mmCIF file of C-alpha atoms in Angstrom:
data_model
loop_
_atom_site.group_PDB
_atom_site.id
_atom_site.type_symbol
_atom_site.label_atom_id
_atom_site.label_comp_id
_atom_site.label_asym_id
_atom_site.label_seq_id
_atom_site.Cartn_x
_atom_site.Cartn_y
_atom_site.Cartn_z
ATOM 1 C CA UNK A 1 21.239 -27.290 -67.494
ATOM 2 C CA UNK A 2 19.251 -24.316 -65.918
ATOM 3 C CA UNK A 3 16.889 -24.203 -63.025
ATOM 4 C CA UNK A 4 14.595 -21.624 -61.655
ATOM 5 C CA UNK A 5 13.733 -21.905 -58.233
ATOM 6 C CA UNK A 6 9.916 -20.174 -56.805
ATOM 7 C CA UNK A 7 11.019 -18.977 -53.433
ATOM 8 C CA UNK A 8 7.122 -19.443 -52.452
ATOM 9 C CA UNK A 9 6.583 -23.325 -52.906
ATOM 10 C CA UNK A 10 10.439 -24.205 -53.510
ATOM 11 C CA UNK A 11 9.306 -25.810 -56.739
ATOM 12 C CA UNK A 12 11.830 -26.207 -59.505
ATOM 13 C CA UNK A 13 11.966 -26.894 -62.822
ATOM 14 C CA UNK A 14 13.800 -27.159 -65.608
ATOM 15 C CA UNK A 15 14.047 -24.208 -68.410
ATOM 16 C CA UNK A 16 13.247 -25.509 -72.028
ATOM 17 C CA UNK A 17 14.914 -22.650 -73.796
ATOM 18 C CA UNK A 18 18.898 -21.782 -72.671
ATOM 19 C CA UNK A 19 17.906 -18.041 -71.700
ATOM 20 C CA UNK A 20 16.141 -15.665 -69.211
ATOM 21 C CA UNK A 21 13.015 -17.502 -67.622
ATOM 22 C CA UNK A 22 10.676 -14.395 -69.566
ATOM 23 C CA UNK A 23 11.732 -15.573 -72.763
ATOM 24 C CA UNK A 24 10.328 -19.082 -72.100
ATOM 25 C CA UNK A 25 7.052 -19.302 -73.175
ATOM 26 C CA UNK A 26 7.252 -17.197 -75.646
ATOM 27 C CA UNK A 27 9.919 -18.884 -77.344
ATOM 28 C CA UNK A 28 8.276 -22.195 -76.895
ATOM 29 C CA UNK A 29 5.848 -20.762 -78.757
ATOM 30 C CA UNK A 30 7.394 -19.234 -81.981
ATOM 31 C CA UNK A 31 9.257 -22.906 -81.546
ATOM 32 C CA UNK A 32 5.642 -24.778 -82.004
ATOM 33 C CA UNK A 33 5.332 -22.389 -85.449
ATOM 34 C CA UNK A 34 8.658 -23.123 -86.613
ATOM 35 C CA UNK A 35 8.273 -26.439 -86.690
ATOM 36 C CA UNK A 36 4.733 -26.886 -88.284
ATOM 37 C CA UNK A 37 6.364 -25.500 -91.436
ATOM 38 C CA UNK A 38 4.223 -22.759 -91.960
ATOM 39 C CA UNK A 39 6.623 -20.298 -91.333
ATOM 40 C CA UNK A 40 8.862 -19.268 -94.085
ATOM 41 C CA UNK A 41 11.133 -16.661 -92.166
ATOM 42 C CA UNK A 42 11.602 -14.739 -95.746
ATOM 43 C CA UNK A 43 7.901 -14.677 -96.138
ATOM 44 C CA UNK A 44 7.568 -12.651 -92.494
ATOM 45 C CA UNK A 45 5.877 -9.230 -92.743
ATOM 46 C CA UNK A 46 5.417 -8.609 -89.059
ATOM 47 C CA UNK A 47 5.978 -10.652 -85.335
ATOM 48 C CA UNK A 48 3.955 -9.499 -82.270
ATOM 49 C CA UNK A 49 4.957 -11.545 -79.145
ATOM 50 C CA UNK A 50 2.629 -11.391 -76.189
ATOM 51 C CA UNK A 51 4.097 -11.628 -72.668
ATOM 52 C CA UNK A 52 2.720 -11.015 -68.938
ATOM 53 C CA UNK A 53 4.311 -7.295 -67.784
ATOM 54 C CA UNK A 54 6.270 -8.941 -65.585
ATOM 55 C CA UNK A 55 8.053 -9.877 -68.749
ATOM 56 C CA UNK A 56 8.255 -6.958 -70.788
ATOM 57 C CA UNK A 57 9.168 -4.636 -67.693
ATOM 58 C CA UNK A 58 11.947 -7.341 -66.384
ATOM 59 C CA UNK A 59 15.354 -5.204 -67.153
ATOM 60 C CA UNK A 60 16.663 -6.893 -70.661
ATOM 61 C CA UNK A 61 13.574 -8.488 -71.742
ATOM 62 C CA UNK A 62 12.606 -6.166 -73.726
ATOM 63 C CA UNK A 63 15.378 -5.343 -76.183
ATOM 64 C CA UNK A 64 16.105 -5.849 -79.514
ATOM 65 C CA UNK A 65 19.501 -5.289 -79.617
ATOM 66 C CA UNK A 66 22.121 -4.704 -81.132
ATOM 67 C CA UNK A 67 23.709 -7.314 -78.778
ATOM 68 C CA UNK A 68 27.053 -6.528 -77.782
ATOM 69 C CA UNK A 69 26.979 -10.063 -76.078
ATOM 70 C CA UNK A 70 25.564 -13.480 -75.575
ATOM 71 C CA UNK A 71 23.531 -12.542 -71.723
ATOM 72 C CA UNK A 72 21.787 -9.558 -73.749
ATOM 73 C CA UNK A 73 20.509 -11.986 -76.201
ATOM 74 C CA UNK A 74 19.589 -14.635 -73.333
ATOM 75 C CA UNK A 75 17.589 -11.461 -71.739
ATOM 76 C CA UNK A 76 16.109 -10.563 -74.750
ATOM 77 C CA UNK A 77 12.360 -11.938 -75.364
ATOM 78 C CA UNK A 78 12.425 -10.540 -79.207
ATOM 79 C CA UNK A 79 16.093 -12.022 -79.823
ATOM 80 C CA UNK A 80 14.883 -15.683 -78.529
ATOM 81 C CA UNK A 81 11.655 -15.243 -80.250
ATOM 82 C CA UNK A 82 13.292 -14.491 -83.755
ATOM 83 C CA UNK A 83 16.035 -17.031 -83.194
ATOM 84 C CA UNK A 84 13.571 -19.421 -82.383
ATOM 85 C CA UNK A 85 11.719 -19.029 -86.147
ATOM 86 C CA UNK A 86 15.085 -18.565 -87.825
ATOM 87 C CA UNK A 87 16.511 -22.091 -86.803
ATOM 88 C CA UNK A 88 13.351 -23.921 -85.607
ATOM 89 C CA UNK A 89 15.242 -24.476 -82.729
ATOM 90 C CA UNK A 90 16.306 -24.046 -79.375
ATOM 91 C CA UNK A 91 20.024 -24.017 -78.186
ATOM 92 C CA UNK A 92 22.897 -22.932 -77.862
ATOM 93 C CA UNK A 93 23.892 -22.249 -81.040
ATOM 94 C CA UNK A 94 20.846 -19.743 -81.594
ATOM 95 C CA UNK A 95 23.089 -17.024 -79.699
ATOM 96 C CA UNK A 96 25.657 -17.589 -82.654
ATOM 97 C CA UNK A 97 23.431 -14.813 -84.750
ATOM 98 C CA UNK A 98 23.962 -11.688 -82.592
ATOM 99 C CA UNK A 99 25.405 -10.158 -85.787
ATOM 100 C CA UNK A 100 22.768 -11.757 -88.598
ATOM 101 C CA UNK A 101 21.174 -9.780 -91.027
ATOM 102 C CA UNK A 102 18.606 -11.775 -91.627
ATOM 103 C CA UNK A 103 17.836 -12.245 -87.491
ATOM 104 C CA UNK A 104 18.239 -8.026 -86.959
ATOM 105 C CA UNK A 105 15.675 -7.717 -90.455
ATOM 106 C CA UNK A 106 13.392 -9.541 -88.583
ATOM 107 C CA UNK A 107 13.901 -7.754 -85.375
ATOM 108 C CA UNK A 108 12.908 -4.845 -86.574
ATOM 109 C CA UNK A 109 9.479 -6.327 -88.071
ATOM 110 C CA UNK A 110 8.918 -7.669 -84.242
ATOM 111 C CA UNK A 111 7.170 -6.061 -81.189
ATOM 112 C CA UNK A 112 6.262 -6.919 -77.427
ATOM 113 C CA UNK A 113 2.818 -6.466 -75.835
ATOM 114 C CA UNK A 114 1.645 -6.672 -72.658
ATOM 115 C CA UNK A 115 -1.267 -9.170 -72.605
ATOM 116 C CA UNK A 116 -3.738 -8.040 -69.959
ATOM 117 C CA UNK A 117 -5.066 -12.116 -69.246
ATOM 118 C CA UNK A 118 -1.566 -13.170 -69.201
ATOM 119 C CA UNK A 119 -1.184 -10.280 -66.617
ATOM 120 C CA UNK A 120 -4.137 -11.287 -65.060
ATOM 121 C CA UNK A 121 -2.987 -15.008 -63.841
ATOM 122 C CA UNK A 122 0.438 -14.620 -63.382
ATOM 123 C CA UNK A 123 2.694 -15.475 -61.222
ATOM 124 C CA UNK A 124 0.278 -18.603 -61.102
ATOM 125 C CA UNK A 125 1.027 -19.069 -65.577
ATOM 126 C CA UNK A 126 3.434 -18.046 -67.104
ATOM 127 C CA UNK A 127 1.953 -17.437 -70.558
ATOM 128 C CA UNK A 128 3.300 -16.363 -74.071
ATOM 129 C CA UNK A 129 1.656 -15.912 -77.374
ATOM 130 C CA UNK A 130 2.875 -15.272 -81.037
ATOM 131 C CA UNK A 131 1.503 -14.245 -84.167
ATOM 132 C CA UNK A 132 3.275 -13.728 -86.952
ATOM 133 C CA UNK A 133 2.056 -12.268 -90.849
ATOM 134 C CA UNK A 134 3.144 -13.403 -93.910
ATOM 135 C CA UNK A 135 3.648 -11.442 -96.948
ATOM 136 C CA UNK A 136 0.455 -12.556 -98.487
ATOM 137 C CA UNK A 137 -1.788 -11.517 -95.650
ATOM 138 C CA UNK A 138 -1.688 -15.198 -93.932
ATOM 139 C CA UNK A 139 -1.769 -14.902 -89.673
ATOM 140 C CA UNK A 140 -0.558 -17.856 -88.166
ATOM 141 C CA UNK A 141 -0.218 -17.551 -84.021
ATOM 142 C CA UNK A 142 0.602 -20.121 -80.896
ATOM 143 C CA UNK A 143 -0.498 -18.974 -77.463
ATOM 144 C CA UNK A 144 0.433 -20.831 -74.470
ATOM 145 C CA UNK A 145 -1.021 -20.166 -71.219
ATOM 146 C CA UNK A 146 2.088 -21.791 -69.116
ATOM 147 C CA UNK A 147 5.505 -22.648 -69.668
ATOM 148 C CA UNK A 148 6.291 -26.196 -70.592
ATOM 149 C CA UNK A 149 8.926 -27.645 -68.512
ATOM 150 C CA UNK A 150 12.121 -29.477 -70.436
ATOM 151 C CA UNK A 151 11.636 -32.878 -69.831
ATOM 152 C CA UNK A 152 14.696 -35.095 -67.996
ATOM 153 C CA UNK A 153 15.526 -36.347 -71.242
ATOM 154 C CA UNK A 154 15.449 -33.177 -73.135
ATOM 155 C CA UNK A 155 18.051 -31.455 -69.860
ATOM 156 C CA UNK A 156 19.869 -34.541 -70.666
ATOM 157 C CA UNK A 157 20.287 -34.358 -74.482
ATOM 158 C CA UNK A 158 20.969 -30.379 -73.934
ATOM 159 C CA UNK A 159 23.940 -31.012 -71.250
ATOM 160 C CA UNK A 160 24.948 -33.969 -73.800
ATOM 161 C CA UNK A 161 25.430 -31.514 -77.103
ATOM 162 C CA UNK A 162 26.540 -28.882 -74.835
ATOM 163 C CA UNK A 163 29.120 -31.292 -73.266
ATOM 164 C CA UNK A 164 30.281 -32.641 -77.124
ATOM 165 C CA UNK A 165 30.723 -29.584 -78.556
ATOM 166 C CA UNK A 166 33.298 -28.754 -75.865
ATOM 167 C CA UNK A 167 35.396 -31.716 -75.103
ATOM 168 C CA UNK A 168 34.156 -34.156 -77.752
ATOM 169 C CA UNK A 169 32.445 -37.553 -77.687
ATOM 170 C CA UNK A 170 34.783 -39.456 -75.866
ATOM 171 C CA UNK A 171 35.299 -37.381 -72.871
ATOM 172 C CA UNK A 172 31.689 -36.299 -73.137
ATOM 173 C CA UNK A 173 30.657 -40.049 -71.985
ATOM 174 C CA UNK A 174 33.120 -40.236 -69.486
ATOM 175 C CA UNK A 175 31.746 -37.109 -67.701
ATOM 176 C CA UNK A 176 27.828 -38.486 -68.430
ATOM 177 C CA UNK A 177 28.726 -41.558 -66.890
ATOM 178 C CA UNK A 178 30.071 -40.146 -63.967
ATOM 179 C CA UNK A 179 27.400 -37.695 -63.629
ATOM 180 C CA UNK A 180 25.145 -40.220 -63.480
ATOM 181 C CA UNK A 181 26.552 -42.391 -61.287
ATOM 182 C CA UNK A 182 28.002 -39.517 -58.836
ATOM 183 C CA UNK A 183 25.692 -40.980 -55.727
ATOM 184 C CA UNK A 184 27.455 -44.433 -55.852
ATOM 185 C CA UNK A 185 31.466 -42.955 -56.461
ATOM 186 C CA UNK A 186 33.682 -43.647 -53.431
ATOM 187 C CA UNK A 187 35.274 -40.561 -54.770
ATOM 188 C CA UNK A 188 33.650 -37.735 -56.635
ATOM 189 C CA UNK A 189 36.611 -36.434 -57.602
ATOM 190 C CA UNK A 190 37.139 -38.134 -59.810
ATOM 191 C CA UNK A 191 34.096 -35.767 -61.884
ATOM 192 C CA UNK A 192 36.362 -32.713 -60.603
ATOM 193 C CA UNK A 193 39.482 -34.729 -61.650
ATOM 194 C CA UNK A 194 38.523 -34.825 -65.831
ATOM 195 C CA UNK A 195 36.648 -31.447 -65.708
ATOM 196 C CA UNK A 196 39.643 -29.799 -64.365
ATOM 197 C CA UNK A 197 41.633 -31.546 -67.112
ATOM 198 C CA UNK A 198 39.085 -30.416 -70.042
ATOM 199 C CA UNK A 199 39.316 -26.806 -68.918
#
C-alpha cells in the first residue's frame, strides 16, 4: 500500500488510487462517473480535469504520454483520469494500457486546468473535478473538494489482489496472516523468510 506523509502535522493517510498523490482526487472523481453508468467511453467527445496548480505544475502530472513506462503513467493526472473511465476502476492493472488505442484516443480528447478555488484552499483540500461531453451534447461532471482517503479495508483488499496476482492464493494468506499478526511473532522472520522465497 502507499502512504503520503504532511511534514507539517505528520498526518498520514492512505492513497485510494496506486499513483502520484496529484492524480488522486481527480481520479476519484472520473471513478464516481464511471461507475454511475453514464459514461459510455465510446460516446466521449471531450474530458476537462480540474486540479489545484500545485497539480498541474508538479513535474509529470501533466502529461499525456506516450508512456515509455509504468511511473510516467502513475505521474500522469490525464493517464489516471482516462484509465479511470476506461475500466471503472482503480488498480493496478489500469497501468496495463500504456499502449491502448482506445486510452491514447481519449487522451487526446482530454485537458488539465488550473482551478483558481481549488488553488485557493489548498494545501488545506486537495480538490479535483471532471467533466466530461458526450457525443450528443450531454455534460456529466464530479467535483470533489478533498481527497477521500482508502479505507483499511480497501489498503487491505489492494495489498490482497496485489499479493495474489504475484505468488498466488496460497502463499498470499500465509504472508496476510503473518502481516497481521507481525506484533505477536517471536520471530519476524519468518515474514522475511517466505518473501525471500517468493522473490
Amino acid at each position: 500500500w502507499s502512504s503520503d506523509v504532511c511534514s507539517s502535522d505528520l498526518s498520514v493517510y492512505h492513497k485510494p488510487v496506486p499513483a502520484c498523490n496529484f492524480a488522486q482526487t481527480a481520479t476519484q472523481a472520473a471513478l464516481a462517473l464511471a461507475q454511475r453508468g453514464q459514461c459510455r467511453v465510446d460516446q466521449i467527445s471531450s474530458i476537462t480535469i480540474q486540479v489545484p496548480s500545485a497539480g498541474a505544475q508538479y513535474p509529470g502530472c501533466d502529461f499525456l504520454g506516450p508512456f515509455d513506462h509504468v511511473l510516467q503513467a502513475k505521474m500522469s493526472i490525464q493517464y489516471n483520469v482516462v484509465a479511470a473511465l476506461m475500466c471503472a476502476g482503480v488498480s493496478e492493472a489500469n497501468f496495463d494500457l500504456l499502449e491502448d488505442p482506445k486510452l491514447h484516443a481519449l487522451l487526446a480528447k482530454t485537458r488539465l486546468e488550473i482551478d483558481d478555488d481549488m488553488t485557493r484552499v489548498y494545501p488545506g483540500s486537495q480538490g479535483g473535478g471532471v467533466e466530461v461531453v458526450l457525443r450528443d451534447g450531454r455534460r456529466i461532471d464530479k467535483r470533489l473538494v478533498d481527497v477521500v482517503n482508502a479505507s483499511p479495508r480497501e489498503v487491505f483488499e489492494r495489498f490482497s489482489s496485489a499479493t495474489r496476482a504475484v505468488v498466488g492464493p496460497t502463499h498470499a494468506e500465509q504472508i496476510e496472516r503473518l502481516i497481521d499478526g507481525l506484533e505477536h511473532l517471536d520471530d519476524a522472520g519468518q515474514l522475511a523468510a517466505i518473501l525471500a522465497a517468493e522473490a
